[in-house]
């Protein structure tokens, strides 16, 4: 029998307990070992809940108990999650987590600490909720040189943009509804400004390219400026607006570089991401031999995320006394400036600036919306971000601009 402890009895923690309880027989068979929750750490008590008999309020109880071999960290945040995780690893206990903030900030250090103590630090649930993506990157696509990752990595923003598209509603109205339904936090900043997605992108890029991608160096833009008019233009174009997290590896003189950003993009039906709606997430991985592979599923939620966490518990129980190898070098990956990336842009301008904008942007066609007589939209020719900004200055500014993701799958 292997005894484990769960740190945190919130949304994901309670889900972990539920998954381990409901699927106990299946999980034990797959682990080739009986798994038992000995402790659940939380500041609160839960009278009437069967878990109450396992609740402890002092982490040292878990840390000093030699029977606990695996610790599940689902507290969230950096502190005290970092201190508890590192102490558990140093004490010879494997740790698994859903905490993308912690993994993005301290991943290489905690992996190294685990290896130094002959245990494991796993984080399948930190990216994409219940979608299996960490394990495939680390063990299933190892024959390929992965050179691009593009995904919808946040369910809240995808839900908001889907509702705006399908129901013709404005951003603020949909956000309020999402909060009422529990799809968005009371303070939605981490989701709607792209901070959640950029941490996930950094983790995935680090594993795919073998060096540490610092999320603080990745250009990040959220969806708060996307308007109903932007959505209407997208429909006219036969496209959709999605918050994409995308990175692309290049090698110059033997050195790895990475273009990475999180931003709203216009995409068309040539990419499977076009059909990813609601709270669902999807990740496209491109390898030089594989081509594109798509991973799709529930990107958040108690039970999908808990399912991914428990898969790590099973893996750690299977590998007690052995460490799993991660292709994550602490050496920093060079994050190149997005200003050098080339792409097309959808641009909205005032009618008074249209002629000058046409001469500078070489648009494919001009698009006008009914009821918007004072403006027009168009798709620019392909150019670098730096060149785009330079040309915009010359014709007097834009109402809005949205990047276009060109992709053929």
PDB file of N, CA and C in Angstrom, residues 34-118:
ATOM      1  N   UNK A  34      -2.089  -0.603  -3.985  1.00  0.00           N
ATOM      2  CA  UNK A  34      -3.230   0.083  -3.374  1.00  0.00           C
ATOM      3  C   UNK A  34      -2.803   1.473  -2.926  1.00  0.00           C
ATOM      4  N   UNK A  35      -3.583   2.475  -3.335  1.00  0.00           N
ATOM      5  CA  UNK A  35      -3.280   3.862  -2.988  1.00  0.00           C
ATOM      6  C   UNK A  35      -4.309   4.351  -1.974  1.00  0.00           C
ATOM      7  N   UNK A  36      -3.805   4.922  -0.901  1.00  0.00           N
ATOM      8  CA  UNK A  36      -4.704   5.404   0.157  1.00  0.00           C
ATOM      9  C   UNK A  36      -4.358   6.839   0.532  1.00  0.00           C
ATOM     10  N   UNK A  37      -5.379   7.682   0.618  1.00  0.00           N
ATOM     11  CA  UNK A  37      -5.181   9.052   1.095  1.00  0.00           C
ATOM     12  C   UNK A  37      -5.096   9.014   2.616  1.00  0.00           C
ATOM     13  N   UNK A  38      -3.948   9.421   3.143  1.00  0.00           N
ATOM     14  CA  UNK A  38      -3.794   9.424   4.599  1.00  0.00           C
ATOM     15  C   UNK A  38      -4.124  10.791   5.186  1.00  0.00           C
ATOM     16  N   UNK A  39      -3.733  11.873   4.480  1.00  0.00           N
ATOM     17  CA  UNK A  39      -3.960  13.218   4.991  1.00  0.00           C
ATOM     18  C   UNK A  39      -4.491  14.129   3.880  1.00  0.00           C
ATOM     19  N   UNK A  40      -5.279  15.107   4.291  1.00  0.00           N
ATOM     20  CA  UNK A  40      -5.640  16.234   3.429  1.00  0.00           C
ATOM     21  C   UNK A  40      -5.352  17.496   4.219  1.00  0.00           C
ATOM     22  N   UNK A  41      -4.475  18.336   3.685  1.00  0.00           N
ATOM     23  CA  UNK A  41      -4.092  19.573   4.369  1.00  0.00           C
ATOM     24  C   UNK A  41      -4.998  20.712   3.934  1.00  0.00           C
ATOM     25  N   UNK A  42      -5.583  21.398   4.891  1.00  0.00           N
ATOM     26  CA  UNK A  42      -6.383  22.584   4.587  1.00  0.00           C
ATOM     27  C   UNK A  42      -6.494  23.418   5.857  1.00  0.00           C
ATOM     28  N   UNK A  43      -6.679  24.718   5.669  1.00  0.00           N
ATOM     29  CA  UNK A  43      -6.858  25.596   6.827  1.00  0.00           C
ATOM     30  C   UNK A  43      -8.228  25.414   7.458  1.00  0.00           C
ATOM     31  N   UNK A  44      -9.164  24.895   6.662  1.00  0.00           N
ATOM     32  CA  UNK A  44     -10.546  24.778   7.114  1.00  0.00           C
ATOM     33  C   UNK A  44     -10.842  23.372   7.635  1.00  0.00           C
ATOM     34  N   UNK A  45     -11.960  23.271   8.357  1.00  0.00           N
ATOM     35  CA  UNK A  45     -12.529  21.977   8.706  1.00  0.00           C
ATOM     36  C   UNK A  45     -13.772  21.757   7.858  1.00  0.00           C
ATOM     37  N   UNK A  46     -14.156  20.483   7.704  1.00  0.00           N
ATOM     38  CA  UNK A  46     -15.284  20.139   6.847  1.00  0.00           C
ATOM     39  C   UNK A  46     -16.225  19.197   7.588  1.00  0.00           C
ATOM     40  N   UNK A  47     -16.897  19.709   8.618  1.00  0.00           N
ATOM     41  CA  UNK A  47     -17.808  18.858   9.412  1.00  0.00           C
ATOM     42  C   UNK A  47     -18.889  18.246   8.523  1.00  0.00           C
ATOM     43  N   UNK A  48     -19.098  16.953   8.705  1.00  0.00           N
ATOM     44  CA  UNK A  48     -20.097  16.249   7.910  1.00  0.00           C
ATOM     45  C   UNK A  48     -19.549  15.630   6.647  1.00  0.00           C
ATOM     46  N   UNK A  49     -18.359  16.051   6.237  1.00  0.00           N
ATOM     47  CA  UNK A  49     -17.718  15.480   5.052  1.00  0.00           C
ATOM     48  C   UNK A  49     -16.854  14.308   5.504  1.00  0.00           C
ATOM     49  N   UNK A  50     -16.942  13.158   4.820  1.00  0.00           N
ATOM     50  CA  UNK A  50     -16.113  12.008   5.212  1.00  0.00           C
ATOM     51  C   UNK A  50     -14.619  12.320   5.240  1.00  0.00           C
ATOM     52  N   UNK A  51     -14.209  13.371   4.523  1.00  0.00           N
ATOM     53  CA  UNK A  51     -12.787  13.713   4.482  1.00  0.00           C
ATOM     54  C   UNK A  51     -12.295  14.300   5.793  1.00  0.00           C
ATOM     55  N   UNK A  52     -13.225  14.724   6.660  1.00  0.00           N
ATOM     56  CA  UNK A  52     -12.836  15.422   7.879  1.00  0.00           C
ATOM     57  C   UNK A  52     -11.869  14.610   8.740  1.00  0.00           C
ATOM     58  N   UNK A  53     -12.025  13.307   8.751  1.00  0.00           N
ATOM     59  CA  UNK A  53     -11.151  12.466   9.588  1.00  0.00           C
ATOM     60  C   UNK A  53      -9.711  12.452   9.090  1.00  0.00           C
ATOM     61  N   UNK A  54      -9.499  12.904   7.844  1.00  0.00           N
ATOM     62  CA  UNK A  54      -8.149  12.947   7.300  1.00  0.00           C
ATOM     63  C   UNK A  54      -7.562  14.355   7.286  1.00  0.00           C
ATOM     64  N   UNK A  55      -8.357  15.360   7.664  1.00  0.00           N
ATOM     65  CA  UNK A  55      -7.917  16.757   7.610  1.00  0.00           C
ATOM     66  C   UNK A  55      -6.851  17.036   8.667  1.00  0.00           C
ATOM     67  N   UNK A  56      -5.761  17.678   8.218  1.00  0.00           N
ATOM     68  CA  UNK A  56      -4.746  18.194   9.142  1.00  0.00           C
ATOM     69  C   UNK A  56      -4.487  19.642   8.760  1.00  0.00           C
ATOM     70  N   UNK A  57      -4.022  20.429   9.729  1.00  0.00           N
ATOM     71  CA  UNK A  57      -3.779  21.852   9.503  1.00  0.00           C
ATOM     72  C   UNK A  57      -2.293  22.202   9.518  1.00  0.00           C
ATOM     73  N   UNK A  58      -1.456  21.217   9.843  1.00  0.00           N
ATOM     74  CA  UNK A  58      -0.021  21.456   9.974  1.00  0.00           C
ATOM     75  C   UNK A  58       0.723  20.609   8.944  1.00  0.00           C
ATOM     76  N   UNK A  59       1.416  21.254   8.025  1.00  0.00           N
ATOM     77  CA  UNK A  59       2.130  20.532   6.971  1.00  0.00           C
ATOM     78  C   UNK A  59       3.205  19.609   7.541  1.00  0.00           C
ATOM     79  N   UNK A  60       3.781  19.960   8.670  1.00  0.00           N
ATOM     80  CA  UNK A  60       4.835  19.138   9.260  1.00  0.00           C
ATOM     81  C   UNK A  60       4.349  17.731   9.603  1.00  0.00           C
ATOM     82  N   UNK A  61       3.067  17.580   9.869  1.00  0.00           N
ATOM     83  CA  UNK A  61       2.514  16.247  10.131  1.00  0.00           C
ATOM     84  C   UNK A  61       2.741  15.350   8.917  1.00  0.00           C
ATOM     85  N   UNK A  62       2.514  15.911   7.746  1.00  0.00           N
ATOM     86  CA  UNK A  62       2.706  15.174   6.489  1.00  0.00           C
ATOM     87  C   UNK A  62       4.190  14.980   6.210  1.00  0.00           C
ATOM     88  N   UNK A  63       4.944  16.065   6.373  1.00  0.00           N
ATOM     89  CA  UNK A  63       6.374  16.040   6.034  1.00  0.00           C
ATOM     90  C   UNK A  63       7.127  14.998   6.836  1.00  0.00           C
ATOM     91  N   UNK A  64       6.789  14.856   8.108  1.00  0.00           N
ATOM     92  CA  UNK A  64       7.549  13.976   8.996  1.00  0.00           C
ATOM     93  C   UNK A  64       6.994  12.555   9.064  1.00  0.00           C
ATOM     94  N   UNK A  65       5.948  12.280   8.295  1.00  0.00           N
ATOM     95  CA  UNK A  65       5.380  10.927   8.320  1.00  0.00           C
ATOM     96  C   UNK A  65       6.026  10.089   7.219  1.00  0.00           C
ATOM     97  N   UNK A  66       6.839   9.105   7.565  1.00  0.00           N
ATOM     98  CA  UNK A  66       7.550   8.305   6.558  1.00  0.00           C
ATOM     99  C   UNK A  66       6.625   7.445   5.712  1.00  0.00           C
ATOM    100  N   UNK A  67       5.391   7.241   6.174  1.00  0.00           N
ATOM    101  CA  UNK A  67       4.449   6.435   5.390  1.00  0.00           C
ATOM    102  C   UNK A  67       3.971   7.164   4.133  1.00  0.00           C
ATOM    103  N   UNK A  68       3.991   8.496   4.174  1.00  0.00           N
ATOM    104  CA  UNK A  68       3.535   9.278   3.019  1.00  0.00           C
ATOM    105  C   UNK A  68       4.635   9.304   1.965  1.00  0.00           C
ATOM    106  N   UNK A  69       4.363   8.675   0.816  1.00  0.00           N
ATOM    107  CA  UNK A  69       5.365   8.591  -0.247  1.00  0.00           C
ATOM    108  C   UNK A  69       5.122   9.586  -1.374  1.00  0.00           C
ATOM    109  N   UNK A  70       3.854  10.007  -1.525  1.00  0.00           N
ATOM    110  CA  UNK A  70       3.486  10.915  -2.620  1.00  0.00           C
ATOM    111  C   UNK A  70       2.647  12.061  -2.050  1.00  0.00           C
ATOM    112  N   UNK A  71       2.987  13.282  -2.458  1.00  0.00           N
ATOM    113  CA  UNK A  71       2.254  14.477  -2.033  1.00  0.00           C
ATOM    114  C   UNK A  71       1.626  15.122  -3.265  1.00  0.00           C
ATOM    115  N   UNK A  72       0.346  15.421  -3.179  1.00  0.00           N
ATOM    116  CA  UNK A  72      -0.390  16.086  -4.255  1.00  0.00           C
ATOM    117  C   UNK A  72      -0.571  17.553  -3.869  1.00  0.00           C
ATOM    118  N   UNK A  73       0.088  18.448  -4.607  1.00  0.00           N
ATOM    119  CA  UNK A  73      -0.007  19.889  -4.311  1.00  0.00           C
ATOM    120  C   UNK A  73      -1.016  20.527  -5.248  1.00  0.00           C
ATOM    121  N   UNK A  74      -2.173  20.878  -4.697  1.00  0.00           N
ATOM    122  CA  UNK A  74      -3.224  21.539  -5.477  1.00  0.00           C
ATOM    123  C   UNK A  74      -3.720  22.783  -4.731  1.00  0.00           C
ATOM    124  N   UNK A  75      -2.776  23.461  -4.076  1.00  0.00           N
ATOM    125  CA  UNK A  75      -3.095  24.660  -3.314  1.00  0.00           C
ATOM    126  C   UNK A  75      -3.222  25.876  -4.227  1.00  0.00           C
ATOM    127  N   UNK A  76      -2.385  25.910  -5.265  1.00  0.00           N
ATOM    128  CA  UNK A  76      -2.327  27.080  -6.135  1.00  0.00           C
ATOM    129  C   UNK A  76      -1.424  28.149  -5.546  1.00  0.00           C
ATOM    130  N   UNK A  77      -1.026  29.114  -6.396  1.00  0.00           N
ATOM    131  CA  UNK A  77      -0.166  30.202  -5.946  1.00  0.00           C
ATOM    132  C   UNK A  77       1.268  29.742  -5.754  1.00  0.00           C
ATOM    133  N   UNK A  78       2.126  30.701  -5.432  1.00  0.00           N
ATOM    134  CA  UNK A  78       3.552  30.396  -5.274  1.00  0.00           C
ATOM    135  C   UNK A  78       3.936  30.032  -3.847  1.00  0.00           C
ATOM    136  N   UNK A  79       3.326  30.703  -2.888  1.00  0.00           N
ATOM    137  CA  UNK A  79       3.712  30.498  -1.489  1.00  0.00           C
ATOM    138  C   UNK A  79       2.464  30.269  -0.641  1.00  0.00           C
ATOM    139  N   UNK A  80       2.468  29.217   0.194  1.00  0.00           N
ATOM    140  CA  UNK A  80       3.601  28.355   0.563  1.00  0.00           C
ATOM    141  C   UNK A  80       3.775  27.110  -0.321  1.00  0.00           C
ATOM    142  N   UNK A  81       3.131  27.086  -1.490  1.00  0.00           N
ATOM    143  CA  UNK A  81       3.211  25.894  -2.332  1.00  0.00           C
ATOM    144  C   UNK A  81       4.660  25.537  -2.665  1.00  0.00           C
ATOM    145  N   UNK A  82       5.475  26.549  -2.958  1.00  0.00           N
ATOM    146  CA  UNK A  82       6.883  26.296  -3.293  1.00  0.00           C
ATOM    147  C   UNK A  82       7.618  25.687  -2.100  1.00  0.00           C
ATOM    148  N   UNK A  83       7.475  26.304  -0.936  1.00  0.00           N
ATOM    149  CA  UNK A  83       8.192  25.827   0.254  1.00  0.00           C
ATOM    150  C   UNK A  83       7.757  24.401   0.615  1.00  0.00           C
ATOM    151  N   UNK A  84       6.453  24.121   0.552  1.00  0.00           N
ATOM    152  CA  UNK A  84       5.958  22.788   0.890  1.00  0.00           C
ATOM    153  C   UNK A  84       6.457  21.752  -0.126  1.00  0.00           C
ATOM    154  N   UNK A  85       6.420  22.124  -1.402  1.00  0.00           N
ATOM    155  CA  UNK A  85       6.853  21.198  -2.450  1.00  0.00           C
ATOM    156  C   UNK A  85       8.327  20.862  -2.306  1.00  0.00           C
ATOM    157  N   UNK A  86       9.155  21.889  -2.136  1.00  0.00           N
ATOM    158  CA  UNK A  86      10.599  21.648  -2.041  1.00  0.00           C
ATOM    159  C   UNK A  86      10.927  20.814  -0.801  1.00  0.00           C
ATOM    160  N   UNK A  87      10.275  21.120   0.312  1.00  0.00           N
ATOM    161  CA  UNK A  87      10.531  20.357   1.541  1.00  0.00           C
ATOM    162  C   UNK A  87      10.139  18.892   1.366  1.00  0.00           C
ATOM    163  N   UNK A  88       9.015  18.647   0.715  1.00  0.00           N
ATOM    164  CA  UNK A  88       8.566  17.266   0.499  1.00  0.00           C
ATOM    165  C   UNK A  88       9.549  16.507  -0.384  1.00  0.00           C
ATOM    166  N   UNK A  89      10.013  17.155  -1.446  1.00  0.00           N
ATOM    167  CA  UNK A  89      10.980  16.510  -2.341  1.00  0.00           C
ATOM    168  C   UNK A  89      12.280  16.203  -1.605  1.00  0.00           C
ATOM    169  N   UNK A  90      12.750  17.144  -0.816  1.00  0.00           N
ATOM    170  CA  UNK A  90      13.993  16.946  -0.055  1.00  0.00           C
ATOM    171  C   UNK A  90      13.835  15.860   1.000  1.00  0.00           C
ATOM    172  N   UNK A  91      12.595  15.631   1.422  1.00  0.00           N
ATOM    173  CA  UNK A  91      12.323  14.590   2.418  1.00  0.00           C
ATOM    174  C   UNK A  91      12.162  13.218   1.750  1.00  0.00           C
ATOM    175  N   UNK A  92      12.290  13.180   0.407  1.00  0.00           N
ATOM    176  CA  UNK A  92      12.196  11.905  -0.299  1.00  0.00           C
ATOM    177  C   UNK A  92      10.788  11.511  -0.683  1.00  0.00           C
ATOM    178  N   UNK A  93       9.901  12.500  -0.802  1.00  0.00           N
ATOM    179  CA  UNK A  93       8.526  12.242  -1.216  1.00  0.00           C
ATOM    180  C   UNK A  93       8.322  12.795  -2.625  1.00  0.00           C
ATOM    181  N   UNK A  94       7.722  12.005  -3.512  1.00  0.00           N
ATOM    182  CA  UNK A  94       7.381  12.513  -4.835  1.00  0.00           C
ATOM    183  C   UNK A  94       6.224  13.496  -4.722  1.00  0.00           C
ATOM    184  N   UNK A  95       6.184  14.462  -5.642  1.00  0.00           N
ATOM    185  CA  UNK A  95       5.134  15.485  -5.630  1.00  0.00           C
ATOM    186  C   UNK A  95       4.557  15.598  -7.036  1.00  0.00           C
ATOM    187  N   UNK A  96       3.234  15.725  -7.120  1.00  0.00           N
ATOM    188  CA  UNK A  96       2.597  16.079  -8.383  1.00  0.00           C
ATOM    189  C   UNK A  96       1.684  17.271  -8.146  1.00  0.00           C
ATOM    190  N   UNK A  97       1.412  18.033  -9.212  1.00  0.00           N
ATOM    191  CA  UNK A  97       0.734  19.309  -9.029  1.00  0.00           C
ATOM    192  C   UNK A  97      -0.083  19.697 -10.245  1.00  0.00           C
ATOM    193  N   UNK A  98      -1.040  20.580 -10.031  1.00  0.00           N
ATOM    194  CA  UNK A  98      -1.785  21.222 -11.121  1.00  0.00           C
ATOM    195  C   UNK A  98      -1.436  22.705 -11.194  1.00  0.00           C
ATOM    196  N   UNK A  99      -0.434  23.117 -10.433  1.00  0.00           N
ATOM    197  CA  UNK A  99      -0.132  24.530 -10.198  1.00  0.00           C
ATOM    198  C   UNK A  99       0.795  25.094 -11.281  1.00  0.00           C
ATOM    199  N   UNK A 100       0.184  25.634 -12.365  1.00  0.00           N
ATOM    200  CA  UNK A 100       1.013  26.140 -13.480  1.00  0.00           C
ATOM    201  C   UNK A 100       1.847  27.338 -13.073  1.00  0.00           C
ATOM    202  N   UNK A 101       1.368  28.137 -12.127  1.00  0.00           N
ATOM    203  CA  UNK A 101       2.155  29.283 -11.676  1.00  0.00           C
ATOM    204  C   UNK A 101       3.463  28.820 -11.052  1.00  0.00           C
ATOM    205  N   UNK A 102       3.379  27.797 -10.226  1.00  0.00           N
ATOM    206  CA  UNK A 102       4.562  27.266  -9.552  1.00  0.00           C
ATOM    207  C   UNK A 102       5.508  26.593 -10.550  1.00  0.00           C
ATOM    208  N   UNK A 103       4.955  25.810 -11.473  1.00  0.00           N
ATOM    209  CA  UNK A 103       5.791  25.100 -12.443  1.00  0.00           C
ATOM    210  C   UNK A 103       6.497  26.087 -13.374  1.00  0.00           C
ATOM    211  N   UNK A 104       5.765  27.110 -13.830  1.00  0.00           N
ATOM    212  CA  UNK A 104       6.367  28.093 -14.733  1.00  0.00           C
ATOM    213  C   UNK A 104       7.491  28.858 -14.055  1.00  0.00           C
ATOM    214  N   UNK A 105       7.350  29.117 -12.760  1.00  0.00           N
ATOM    215  CA  UNK A 105       8.338  29.917 -12.027  1.00  0.00           C
ATOM    216  C   UNK A 105       9.517  29.080 -11.536  1.00  0.00           C
ATOM    217  N   UNK A 106       9.242  27.871 -11.043  1.00  0.00           N
ATOM    218  CA  UNK A 106      10.288  27.084 -10.380  1.00  0.00           C
ATOM    219  C   UNK A 106      10.463  25.674 -10.943  1.00  0.00           C
ATOM    220  N   UNK A 107       9.895  25.391 -12.110  1.00  0.00           N
ATOM    221  CA  UNK A 107       9.932  24.037 -12.656  1.00  0.00           C
ATOM    222  C   UNK A 107      11.302  23.390 -12.688  1.00  0.00           C
ATOM    223  N   UNK A 108      12.307  24.007 -13.333  1.00  0.00           N
ATOM    224  CA  UNK A 108      13.626  23.359 -13.421  1.00  0.00           C
ATOM    225  C   UNK A 108      14.245  23.077 -12.058  1.00  0.00           C
ATOM    226  N   UNK A 109      14.084  24.011 -11.134  1.00  0.00           N
ATOM    227  CA  UNK A 109      14.648  23.824  -9.793  1.00  0.00           C
ATOM    228  C   UNK A 109      13.991  22.650  -9.079  1.00  0.00           C
ATOM    229  N   UNK A 110      12.674  22.540  -9.174  1.00  0.00           N
ATOM    230  CA  UNK A 110      11.969  21.476  -8.462  1.00  0.00           C
ATOM    231  C   UNK A 110      12.215  20.118  -9.116  1.00  0.00           C
ATOM    232  N   UNK A 111      12.346  20.093 -10.438  1.00  0.00           N
ATOM    233  CA  UNK A 111      12.707  18.838 -11.113  1.00  0.00           C
ATOM    234  C   UNK A 111      14.098  18.390 -10.658  1.00  0.00           C
ATOM    235  N   UNK A 112      15.044  19.329 -10.590  1.00  0.00           N
ATOM    236  CA  UNK A 112      16.406  18.997 -10.154  1.00  0.00           C
ATOM    237  C   UNK A 112      16.416  18.512  -8.707  1.00  0.00           C
ATOM    238  N   UNK A 113      15.609  19.154  -7.854  1.00  0.00           N
ATOM    239  CA  UNK A 113      15.516  18.731  -6.453  1.00  0.00           C
ATOM    240  C   UNK A 113      14.966  17.314  -6.358  1.00  0.00           C
ATOM    241  N   UNK A 114      13.957  17.019  -7.175  1.00  0.00           N
ATOM    242  CA  UNK A 114      13.384  15.672  -7.185  1.00  0.00           C
ATOM    243  C   UNK A 114      14.437  14.645  -7.591  1.00  0.00           C
ATOM    244  N   UNK A 115      15.170  14.942  -8.653  1.00  0.00           N
ATOM    245  CA  UNK A 115      16.178  13.992  -9.129  1.00  0.00           C
ATOM    246  C   UNK A 115      17.294  13.792  -8.107  1.00  0.00           C
ATOM    247  N   UNK A 116      17.662  14.860  -7.418  1.00  0.00           N
ATOM    248  CA  UNK A 116      18.724  14.756  -6.413  1.00  0.00           C
ATOM    249  C   UNK A 116      18.313  13.862  -5.252  1.00  0.00           C
ATOM    250  N   UNK A 117      17.003  13.707  -5.062  1.00  0.00           N
ATOM    251  CA  UNK A 117      16.509  12.907  -3.945  1.00  0.00           C
ATOM    252  C   UNK A 117      15.828  11.621  -4.396  1.00  0.00           C
ATOM    253  N   UNK A 118      16.066  11.259  -5.684  1.00  0.00           N
ATOM    254  CA  UNK A 118      15.577   9.999  -6.240  1.00  0.00           C
ATOM    255  C   UNK A 118      14.060   9.865  -6.161  1.00  0.00           C
TER     256      UNK A 118
END
